CSV table of C-alpha atoms in Angstrom, one decimal:
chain,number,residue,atom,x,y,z
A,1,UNK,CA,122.3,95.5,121.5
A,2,UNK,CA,119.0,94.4,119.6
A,3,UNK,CA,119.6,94.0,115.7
A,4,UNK,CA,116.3,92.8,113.5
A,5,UNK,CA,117.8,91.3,109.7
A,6,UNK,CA,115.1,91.6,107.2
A,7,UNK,CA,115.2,90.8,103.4
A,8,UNK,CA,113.5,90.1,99.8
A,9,UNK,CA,110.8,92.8,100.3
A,10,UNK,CA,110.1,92.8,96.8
A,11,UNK,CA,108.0,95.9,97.3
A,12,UNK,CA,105.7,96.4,93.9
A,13,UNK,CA,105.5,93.2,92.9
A,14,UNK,CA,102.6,91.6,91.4
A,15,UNK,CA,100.6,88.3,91.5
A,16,UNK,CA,98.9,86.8,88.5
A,17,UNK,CA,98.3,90.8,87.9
A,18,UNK,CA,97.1,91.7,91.2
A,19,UNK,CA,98.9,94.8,92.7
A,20,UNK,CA,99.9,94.1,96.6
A,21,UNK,CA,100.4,97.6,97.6
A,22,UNK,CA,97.9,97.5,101.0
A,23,UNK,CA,99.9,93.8,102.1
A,24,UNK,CA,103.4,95.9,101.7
A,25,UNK,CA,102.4,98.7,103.4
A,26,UNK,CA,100.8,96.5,106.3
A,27,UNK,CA,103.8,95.1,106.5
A,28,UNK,CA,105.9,97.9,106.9
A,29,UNK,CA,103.7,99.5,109.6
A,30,UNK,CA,103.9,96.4,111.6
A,31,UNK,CA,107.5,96.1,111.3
A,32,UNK,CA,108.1,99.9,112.0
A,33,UNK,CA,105.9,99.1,115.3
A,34,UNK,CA,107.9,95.7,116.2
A,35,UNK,CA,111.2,98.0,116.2
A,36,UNK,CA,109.6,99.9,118.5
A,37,UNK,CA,108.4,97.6,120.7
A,38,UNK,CA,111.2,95.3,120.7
A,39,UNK,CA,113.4,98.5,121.5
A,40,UNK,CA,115.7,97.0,118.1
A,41,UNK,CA,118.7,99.3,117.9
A,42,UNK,CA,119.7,98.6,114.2
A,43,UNK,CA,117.7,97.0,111.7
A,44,UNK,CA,119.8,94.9,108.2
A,45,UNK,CA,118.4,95.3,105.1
A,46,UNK,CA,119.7,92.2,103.0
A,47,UNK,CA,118.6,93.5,99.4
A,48,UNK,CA,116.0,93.2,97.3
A,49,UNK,CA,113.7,96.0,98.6
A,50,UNK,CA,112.3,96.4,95.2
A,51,UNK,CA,110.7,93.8,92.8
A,52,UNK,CA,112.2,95.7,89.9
A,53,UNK,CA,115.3,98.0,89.2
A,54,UNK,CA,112.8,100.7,87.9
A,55,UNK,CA,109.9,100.6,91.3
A,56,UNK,CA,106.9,102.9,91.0
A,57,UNK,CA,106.0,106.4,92.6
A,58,UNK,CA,104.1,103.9,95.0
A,59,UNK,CA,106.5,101.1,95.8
A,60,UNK,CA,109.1,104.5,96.3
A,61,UNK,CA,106.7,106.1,98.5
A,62,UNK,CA,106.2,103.1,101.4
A,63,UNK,CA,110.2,102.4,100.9
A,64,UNK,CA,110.9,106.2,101.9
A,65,UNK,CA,108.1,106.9,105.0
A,66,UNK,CA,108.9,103.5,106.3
A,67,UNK,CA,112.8,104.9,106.4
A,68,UNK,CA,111.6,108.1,107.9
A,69,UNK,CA,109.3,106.6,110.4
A,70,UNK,CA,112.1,104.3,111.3
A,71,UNK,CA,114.3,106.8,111.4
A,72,UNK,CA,111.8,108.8,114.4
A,73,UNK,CA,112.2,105.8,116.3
A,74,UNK,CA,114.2,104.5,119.2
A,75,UNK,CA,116.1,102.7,116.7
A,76,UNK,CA,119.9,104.0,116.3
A,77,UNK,CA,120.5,102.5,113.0
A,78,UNK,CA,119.2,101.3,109.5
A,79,UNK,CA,121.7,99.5,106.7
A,80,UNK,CA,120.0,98.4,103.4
A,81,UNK,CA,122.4,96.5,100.8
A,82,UNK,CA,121.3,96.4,96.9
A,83,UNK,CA,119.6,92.7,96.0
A,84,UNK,CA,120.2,91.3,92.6
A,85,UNK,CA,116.2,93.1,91.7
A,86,UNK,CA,117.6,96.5,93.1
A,87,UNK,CA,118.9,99.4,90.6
A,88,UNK,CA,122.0,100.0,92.7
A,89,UNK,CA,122.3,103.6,91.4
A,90,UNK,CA,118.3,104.0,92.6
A,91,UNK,CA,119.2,102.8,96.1
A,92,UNK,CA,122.3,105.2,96.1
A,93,UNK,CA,120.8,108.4,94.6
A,94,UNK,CA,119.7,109.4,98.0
A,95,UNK,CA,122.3,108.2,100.4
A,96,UNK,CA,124.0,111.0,101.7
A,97,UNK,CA,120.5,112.4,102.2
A,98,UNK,CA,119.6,109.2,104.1
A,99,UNK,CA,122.8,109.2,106.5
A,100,UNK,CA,121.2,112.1,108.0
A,101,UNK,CA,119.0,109.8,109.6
A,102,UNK,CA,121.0,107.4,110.5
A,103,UNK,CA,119.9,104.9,107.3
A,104,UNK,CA,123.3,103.5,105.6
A,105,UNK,CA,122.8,102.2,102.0
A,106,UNK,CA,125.2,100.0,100.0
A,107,UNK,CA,123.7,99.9,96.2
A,108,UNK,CA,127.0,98.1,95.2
A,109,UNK,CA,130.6,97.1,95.5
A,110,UNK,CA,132.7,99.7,94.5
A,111,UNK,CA,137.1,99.5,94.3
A,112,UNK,CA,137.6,100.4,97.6
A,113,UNK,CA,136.5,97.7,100.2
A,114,UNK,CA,136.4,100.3,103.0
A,115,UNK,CA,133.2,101.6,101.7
A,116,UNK,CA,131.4,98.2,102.7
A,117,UNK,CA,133.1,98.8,106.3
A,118,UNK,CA,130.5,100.8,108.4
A,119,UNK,CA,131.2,101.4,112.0
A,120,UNK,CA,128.2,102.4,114.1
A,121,UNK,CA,128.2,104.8,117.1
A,122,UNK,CA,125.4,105.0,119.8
A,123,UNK,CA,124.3,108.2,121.5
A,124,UNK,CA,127.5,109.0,123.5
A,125,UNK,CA,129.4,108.4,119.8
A,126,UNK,CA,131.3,105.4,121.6
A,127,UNK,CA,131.1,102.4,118.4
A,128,UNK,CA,129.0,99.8,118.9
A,129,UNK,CA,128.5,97.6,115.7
A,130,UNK,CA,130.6,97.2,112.6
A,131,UNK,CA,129.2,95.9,109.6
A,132,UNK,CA,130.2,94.7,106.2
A,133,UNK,CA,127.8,95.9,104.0
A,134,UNK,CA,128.3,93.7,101.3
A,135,UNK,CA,125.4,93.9,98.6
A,136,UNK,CA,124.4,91.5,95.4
A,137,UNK,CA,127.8,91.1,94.0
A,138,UNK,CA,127.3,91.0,89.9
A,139,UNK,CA,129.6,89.3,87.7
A,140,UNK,CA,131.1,92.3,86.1
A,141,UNK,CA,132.0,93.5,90.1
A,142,UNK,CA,134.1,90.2,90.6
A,143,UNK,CA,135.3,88.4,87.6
A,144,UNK,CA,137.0,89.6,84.8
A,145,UNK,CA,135.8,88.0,81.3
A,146,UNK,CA,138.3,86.5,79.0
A,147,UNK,CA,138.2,85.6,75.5
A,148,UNK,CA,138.2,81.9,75.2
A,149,UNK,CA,137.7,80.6,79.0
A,150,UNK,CA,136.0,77.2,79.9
A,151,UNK,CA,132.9,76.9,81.6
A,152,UNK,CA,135.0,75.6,84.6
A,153,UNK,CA,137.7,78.7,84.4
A,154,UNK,CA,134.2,81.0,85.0
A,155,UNK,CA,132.6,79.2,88.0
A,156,UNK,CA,136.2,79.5,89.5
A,157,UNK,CA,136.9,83.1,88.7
A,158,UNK,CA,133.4,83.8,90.0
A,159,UNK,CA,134.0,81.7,93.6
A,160,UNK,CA,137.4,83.0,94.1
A,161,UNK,CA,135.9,86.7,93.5
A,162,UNK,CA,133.7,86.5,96.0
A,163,UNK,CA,135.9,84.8,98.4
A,164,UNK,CA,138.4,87.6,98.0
A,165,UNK,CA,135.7,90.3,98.2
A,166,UNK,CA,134.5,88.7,101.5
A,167,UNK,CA,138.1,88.3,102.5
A,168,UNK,CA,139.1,92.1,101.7
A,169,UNK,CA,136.1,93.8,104.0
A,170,UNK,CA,136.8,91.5,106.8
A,171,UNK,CA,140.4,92.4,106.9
A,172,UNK,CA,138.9,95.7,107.0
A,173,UNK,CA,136.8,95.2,109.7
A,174,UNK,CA,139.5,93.6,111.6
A,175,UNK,CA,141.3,96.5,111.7
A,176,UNK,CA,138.7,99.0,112.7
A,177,UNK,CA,137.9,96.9,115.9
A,178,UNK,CA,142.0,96.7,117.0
A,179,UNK,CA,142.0,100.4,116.3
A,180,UNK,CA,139.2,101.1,118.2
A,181,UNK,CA,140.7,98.5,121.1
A,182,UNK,CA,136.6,97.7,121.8
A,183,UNK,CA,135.3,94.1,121.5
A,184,UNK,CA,132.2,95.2,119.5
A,185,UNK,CA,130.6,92.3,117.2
A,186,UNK,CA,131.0,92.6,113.8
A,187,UNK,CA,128.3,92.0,111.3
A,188,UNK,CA,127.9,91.1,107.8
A,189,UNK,CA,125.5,91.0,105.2
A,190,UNK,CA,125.1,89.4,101.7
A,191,UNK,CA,122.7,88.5,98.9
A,192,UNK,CA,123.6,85.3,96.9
A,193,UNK,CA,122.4,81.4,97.1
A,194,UNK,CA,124.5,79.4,99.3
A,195,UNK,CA,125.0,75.4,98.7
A,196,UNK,CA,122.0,73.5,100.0
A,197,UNK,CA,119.5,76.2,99.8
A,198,UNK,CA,115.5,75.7,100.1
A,199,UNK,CA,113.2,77.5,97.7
A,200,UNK,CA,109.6,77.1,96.5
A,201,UNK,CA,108.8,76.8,93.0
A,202,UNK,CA,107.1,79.7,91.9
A,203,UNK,CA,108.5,81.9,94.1
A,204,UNK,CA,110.6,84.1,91.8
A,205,UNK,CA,114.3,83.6,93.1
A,206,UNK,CA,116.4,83.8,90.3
A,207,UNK,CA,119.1,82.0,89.8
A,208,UNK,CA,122.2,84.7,90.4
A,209,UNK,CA,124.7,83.2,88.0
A,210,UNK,CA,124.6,81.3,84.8
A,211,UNK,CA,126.3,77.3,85.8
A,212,UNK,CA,126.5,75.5,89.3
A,213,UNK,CA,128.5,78.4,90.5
A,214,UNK,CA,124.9,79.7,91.3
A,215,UNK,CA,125.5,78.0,94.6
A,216,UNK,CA,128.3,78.9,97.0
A,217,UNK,CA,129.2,76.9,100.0
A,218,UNK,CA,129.2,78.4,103.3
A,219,UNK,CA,133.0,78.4,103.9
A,220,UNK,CA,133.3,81.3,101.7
A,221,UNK,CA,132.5,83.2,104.4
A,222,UNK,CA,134.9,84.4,107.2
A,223,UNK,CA,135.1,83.1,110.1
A,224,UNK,CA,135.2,86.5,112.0
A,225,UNK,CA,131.2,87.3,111.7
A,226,UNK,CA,129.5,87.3,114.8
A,227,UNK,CA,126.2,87.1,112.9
A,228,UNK,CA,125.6,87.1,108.8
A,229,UNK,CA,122.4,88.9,107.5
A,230,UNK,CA,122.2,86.8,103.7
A,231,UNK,CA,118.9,87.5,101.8
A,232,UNK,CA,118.0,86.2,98.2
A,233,UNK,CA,116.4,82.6,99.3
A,234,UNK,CA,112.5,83.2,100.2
A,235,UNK,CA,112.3,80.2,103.2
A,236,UNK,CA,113.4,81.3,106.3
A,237,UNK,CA,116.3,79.0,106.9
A,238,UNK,CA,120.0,77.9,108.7
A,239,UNK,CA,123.0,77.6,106.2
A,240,UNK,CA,124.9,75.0,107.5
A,241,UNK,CA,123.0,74.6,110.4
A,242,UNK,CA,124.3,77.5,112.0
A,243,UNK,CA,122.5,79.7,114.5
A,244,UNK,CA,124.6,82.9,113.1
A,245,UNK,CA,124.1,82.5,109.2
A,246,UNK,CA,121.0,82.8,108.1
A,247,UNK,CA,118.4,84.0,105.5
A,248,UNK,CA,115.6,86.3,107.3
A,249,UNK,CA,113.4,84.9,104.1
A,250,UNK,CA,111.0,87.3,102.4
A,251,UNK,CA,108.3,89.6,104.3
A,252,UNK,CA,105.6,88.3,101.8
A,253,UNK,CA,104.2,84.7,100.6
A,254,UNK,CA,105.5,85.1,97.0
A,255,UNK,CA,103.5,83.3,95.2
A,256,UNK,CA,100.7,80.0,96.1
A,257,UNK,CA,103.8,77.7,96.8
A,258,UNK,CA,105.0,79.7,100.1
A,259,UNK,CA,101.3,79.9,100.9
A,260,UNK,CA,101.4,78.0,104.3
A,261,UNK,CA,104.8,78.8,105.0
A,262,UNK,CA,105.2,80.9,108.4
A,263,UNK,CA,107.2,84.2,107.4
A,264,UNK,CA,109.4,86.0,110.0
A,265,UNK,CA,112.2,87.9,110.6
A,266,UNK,CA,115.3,87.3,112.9
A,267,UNK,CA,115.9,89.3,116.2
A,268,UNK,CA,119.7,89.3,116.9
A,269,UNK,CA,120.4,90.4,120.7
A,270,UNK,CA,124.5,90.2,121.3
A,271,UNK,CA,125.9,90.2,124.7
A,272,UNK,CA,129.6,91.0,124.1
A,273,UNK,CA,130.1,89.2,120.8
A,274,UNK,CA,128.2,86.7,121.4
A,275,UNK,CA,124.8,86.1,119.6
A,276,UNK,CA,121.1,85.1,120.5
A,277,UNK,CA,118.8,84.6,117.2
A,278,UNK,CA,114.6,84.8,118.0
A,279,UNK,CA,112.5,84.5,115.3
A,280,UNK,CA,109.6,87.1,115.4
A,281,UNK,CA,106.8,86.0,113.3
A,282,UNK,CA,105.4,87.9,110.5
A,283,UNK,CA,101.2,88.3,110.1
A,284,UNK,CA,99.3,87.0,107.2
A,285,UNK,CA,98.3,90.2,105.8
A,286,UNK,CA,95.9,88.7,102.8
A,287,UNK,CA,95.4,85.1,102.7
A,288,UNK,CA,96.6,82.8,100.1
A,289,UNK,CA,95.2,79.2,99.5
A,290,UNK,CA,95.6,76.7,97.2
A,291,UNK,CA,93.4,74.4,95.9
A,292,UNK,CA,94.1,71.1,94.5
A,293,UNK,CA,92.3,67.6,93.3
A,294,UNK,CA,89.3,66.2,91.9
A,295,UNK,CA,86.7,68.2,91.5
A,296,UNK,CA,84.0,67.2,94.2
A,297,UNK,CA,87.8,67.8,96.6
A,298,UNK,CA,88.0,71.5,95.1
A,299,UNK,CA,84.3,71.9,95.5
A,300,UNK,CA,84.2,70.8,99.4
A,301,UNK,CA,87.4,73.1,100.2
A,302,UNK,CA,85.5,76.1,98.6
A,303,UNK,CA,82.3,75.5,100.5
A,304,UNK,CA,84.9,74.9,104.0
A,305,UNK,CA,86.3,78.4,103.2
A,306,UNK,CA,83.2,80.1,102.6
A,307,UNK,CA,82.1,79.0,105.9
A,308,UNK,CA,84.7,81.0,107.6
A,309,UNK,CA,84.1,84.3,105.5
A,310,UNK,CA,87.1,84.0,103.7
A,311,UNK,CA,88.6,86.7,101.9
A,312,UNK,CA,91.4,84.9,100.8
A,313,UNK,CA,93.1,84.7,97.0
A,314,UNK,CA,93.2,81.4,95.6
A,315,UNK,CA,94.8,79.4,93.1
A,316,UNK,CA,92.6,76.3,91.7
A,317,UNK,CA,94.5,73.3,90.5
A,318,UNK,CA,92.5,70.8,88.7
A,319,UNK,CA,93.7,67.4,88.9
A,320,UNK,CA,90.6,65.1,88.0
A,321,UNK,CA,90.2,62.3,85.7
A,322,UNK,CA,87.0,64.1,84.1
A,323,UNK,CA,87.8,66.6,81.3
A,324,UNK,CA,85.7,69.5,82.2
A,325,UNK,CA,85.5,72.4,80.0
A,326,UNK,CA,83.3,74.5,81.9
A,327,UNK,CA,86.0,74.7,84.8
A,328,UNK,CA,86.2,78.7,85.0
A,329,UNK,CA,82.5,78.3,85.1
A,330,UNK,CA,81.8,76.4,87.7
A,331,UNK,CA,84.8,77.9,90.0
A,332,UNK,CA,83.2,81.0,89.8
A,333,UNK,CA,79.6,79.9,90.7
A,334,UNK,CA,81.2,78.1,93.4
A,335,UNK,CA,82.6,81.5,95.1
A,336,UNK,CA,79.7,83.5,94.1
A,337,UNK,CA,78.8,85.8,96.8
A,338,UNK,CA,82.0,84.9,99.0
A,339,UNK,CA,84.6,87.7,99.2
A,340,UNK,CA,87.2,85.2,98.2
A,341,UNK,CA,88.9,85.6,94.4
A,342,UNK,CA,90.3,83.0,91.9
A,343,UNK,CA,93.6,84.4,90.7
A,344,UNK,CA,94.5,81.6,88.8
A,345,UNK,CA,92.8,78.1,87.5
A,346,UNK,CA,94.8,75.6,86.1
A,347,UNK,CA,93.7,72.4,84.6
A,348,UNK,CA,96.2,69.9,84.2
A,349,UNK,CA,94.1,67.2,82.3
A,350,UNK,CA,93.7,69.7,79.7
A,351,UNK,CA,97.5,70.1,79.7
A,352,UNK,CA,98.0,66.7,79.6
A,353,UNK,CA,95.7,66.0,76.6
A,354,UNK,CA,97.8,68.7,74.7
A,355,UNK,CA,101.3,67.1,75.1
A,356,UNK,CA,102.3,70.3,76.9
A,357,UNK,CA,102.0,72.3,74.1
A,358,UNK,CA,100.4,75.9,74.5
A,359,UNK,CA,96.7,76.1,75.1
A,360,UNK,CA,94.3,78.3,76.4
A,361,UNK,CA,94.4,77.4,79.9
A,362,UNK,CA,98.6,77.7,79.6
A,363,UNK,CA,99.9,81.4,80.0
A,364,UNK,CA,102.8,83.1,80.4
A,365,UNK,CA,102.6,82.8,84.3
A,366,UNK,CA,102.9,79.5,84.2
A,367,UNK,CA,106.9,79.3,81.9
A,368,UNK,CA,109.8,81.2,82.5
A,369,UNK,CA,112.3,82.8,80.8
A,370,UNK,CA,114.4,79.4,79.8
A,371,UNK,CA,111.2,77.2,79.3
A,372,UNK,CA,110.5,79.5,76.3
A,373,UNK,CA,113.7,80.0,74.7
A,374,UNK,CA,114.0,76.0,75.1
A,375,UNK,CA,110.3,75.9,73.4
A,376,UNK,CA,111.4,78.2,70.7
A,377,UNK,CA,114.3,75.4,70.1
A,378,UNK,CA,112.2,72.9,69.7
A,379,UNK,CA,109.6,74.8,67.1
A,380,UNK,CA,112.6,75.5,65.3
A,381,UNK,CA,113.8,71.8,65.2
A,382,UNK,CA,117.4,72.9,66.3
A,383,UNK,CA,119.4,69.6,66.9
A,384,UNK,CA,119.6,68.2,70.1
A,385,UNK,CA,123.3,68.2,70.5
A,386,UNK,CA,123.1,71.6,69.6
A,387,UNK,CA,120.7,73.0,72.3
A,388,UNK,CA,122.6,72.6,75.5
A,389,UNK,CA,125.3,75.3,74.5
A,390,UNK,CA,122.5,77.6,72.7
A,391,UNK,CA,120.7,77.3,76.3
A,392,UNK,CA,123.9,78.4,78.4
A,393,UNK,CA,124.7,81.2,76.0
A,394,UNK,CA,120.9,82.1,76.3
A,395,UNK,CA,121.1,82.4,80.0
A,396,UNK,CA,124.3,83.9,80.0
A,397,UNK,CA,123.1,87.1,77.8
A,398,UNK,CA,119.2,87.3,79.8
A,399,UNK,CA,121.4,86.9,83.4
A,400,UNK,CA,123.4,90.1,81.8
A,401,UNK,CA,120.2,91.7,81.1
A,402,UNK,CA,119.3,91.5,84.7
A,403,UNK,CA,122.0,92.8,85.9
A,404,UNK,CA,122.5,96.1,83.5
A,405,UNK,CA,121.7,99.3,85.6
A,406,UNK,CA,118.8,101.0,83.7
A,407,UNK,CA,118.8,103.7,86.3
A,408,UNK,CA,122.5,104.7,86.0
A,409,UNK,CA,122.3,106.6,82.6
């Protein structure tokens, strides 16, 4: 049996303003056509197939004929789990619809375990795969808040949550495989940020939960998968070294930082229980470079890409010892009847001159969510010894923020 894990689609989102809707949809086609051509019989979804919890008529419309191309195909099976980006109640409207074809989703953990527990049947209905569908498991899903608890009483509650949660479907999942008296592998998903993690900066991944909690080691897991599908992390990557845990990484370079990074996806081919991983190689669908140095360095790389009819979408960093004022200027004279575009210029000797304050090369882009609360702190002159706890509290209420369903009323 051929399974392909996938992840961290992110379908609809955005870079420096620029809508990605063609590179998403070439993706899509060319995995619907590797599934054929690889004859895959089930293909993991490991959440986050939207950039946001509310995706548009667009994003939905890909999502949906991808699933119903798919779904024509020689491919038996199709699970998608909720990310923490997902509206689980939007990934769920639809399901019973969906299992119809074949397409299992898991928007999120519900009270019974057994509803992560999926047993799949071939053509003759003889079960072949079981998976624990475990999706994006939110605070609220694992840990109950008390009045008065330590930082440290949190983090614990959270890990021994999702260690129980783990625990609880595999038991499950046990069972179903001694009832059924077949040795069929048995597969499991997730979506968090395991202990040792690679990531980019820029490339969006958030962190899940507010403290060090944020990263769990890999012995949370049972010992019983036969191969886990995580997602969440955007670098294709091992946990622990192991051959059998691992993140698929996303289908898209994220932002300039994953740029040169080779995207792929994993090919999982059991024999019995045993698992062979193949990476299959994603194409760049639109180019992304970026640019960095002194000017005359910037200037030469330009010219190099122009010479090979570039097309790609480049971000400019401007490292020089020469204040120059005219840099938008002069970057856009320099790609002046290319097909190449300048999504984003940054000059760090005007930011350096400014003490990092806000200027107008400086935008929104460029902070996040906690770099401007902790700049609003230090406008307002609050203490200090003060800001660390004010910071924490912050986070705690923007991480709860994330993770209300806007979809479910």
């Amino acid at each position: 049996m051929k399974i392909l894990h996938t992840s961290d689609w992110h379908i609809g989102r955005t870079l420096y303003g620029r809508k990605r809707y063609e590179e998403f949809e070439a993706f899509l086609t060319w995995l619907a056509e590797t599934i054929q051509q690889n004859k895959i019989d089930a293909l993991l979804v490991a959440g986050d197939i939207f950039d946001t919890s509310a995706p548009s008529n667009r994003a939905q419309e890909l999502y949906y004929r991808f699933l119903c191309r798919v779904a024509a195909s020689s491919c038996r099976h199709v699970v998608v789990v909720a990310g923490n980006h997902d509206s689980p109640s939007f990934l769920n409207a639809p399901k019973e619809l969906l299992k119809a074809l074949d397409v299992h989703v898991v928007g999120s953990s519900t009270e019974s375990p057994k509803d992560e527990v999926l047993v799949l049947r071939n053509e003759q209905d003889a079960p072949e795969l079981i998976v624990c569908a475990v999706p994006y498991l939110r605070d609220r899903d694992i840990r109950v808040a008390e009045a008065g608890e330590s930082v440290e009483d949190k983090e614990r509650k959270l890990i021994d949550g999702i260690r129980t949660h783990y625990a609880a479907v595999t038991v499950l999942a046990e069972q179903k495989r001694e009832e059924l008296g077949s040795d069929i592998p048995i597969v499991g998903t997730g979506h968090l940020f395991t202990a040792g993690g690679q990531t980019v900066d820029g490339d969006g991944v958030r962190e899940l939960y507010v403290g060090s909690l944020a990263h769990v080691t890999a012995g949370i897991f049972p010992t019983c998968f036969d191969y886990l599908a995580l997602g969440h992390l955007h670098v294709p990557q091992k946990v622990n070294g192991s051959e059998t845990i691992r993140y698929s990484g996303s289908s898209l370079p994220m932002g300039f930082g994953e740029a040169k990074q080779q995207k792929s996806v994993c090919q999982v081919e059991f024999h019995s229980a045993t698992a062979s991983v193949e990476l299959v190689n994603v194409p760049v669908f639109q180019k992304l470079e970026r640019v960095k140095g002194y000017w005359d360095g910037i200037r030469g790389r330009i010219l190099e890409l122009s010479a090979t009819g570039s097309q790609g979408w480049l971000e400019v960093i401007y490292e020089g010892d020469e204040v120059i004022g005219d840099l938008r200027e002069r970057l856009e004279a320099a790609i002046s009847g290319t097909q190449m575009e300048i999504l984003r210029i940054k000059n760090n000797r005007i930011i350096d001159r400014v003490l990092g304050q806000l200027h107008e090369e400086e935008t929104l882009d460029d902070l996040n969510v906690n770099d401007v609360f902790e700049r609003c702190l230090a406008v307002h002159d609050v203490p200090e010894d003060q800001r660390s706890e004010l910071l924490r509290a912050y986070q705690e209420t923007v991480s709860s923020l994330y993770e209300d369903d806007v979809q479910a009323e």
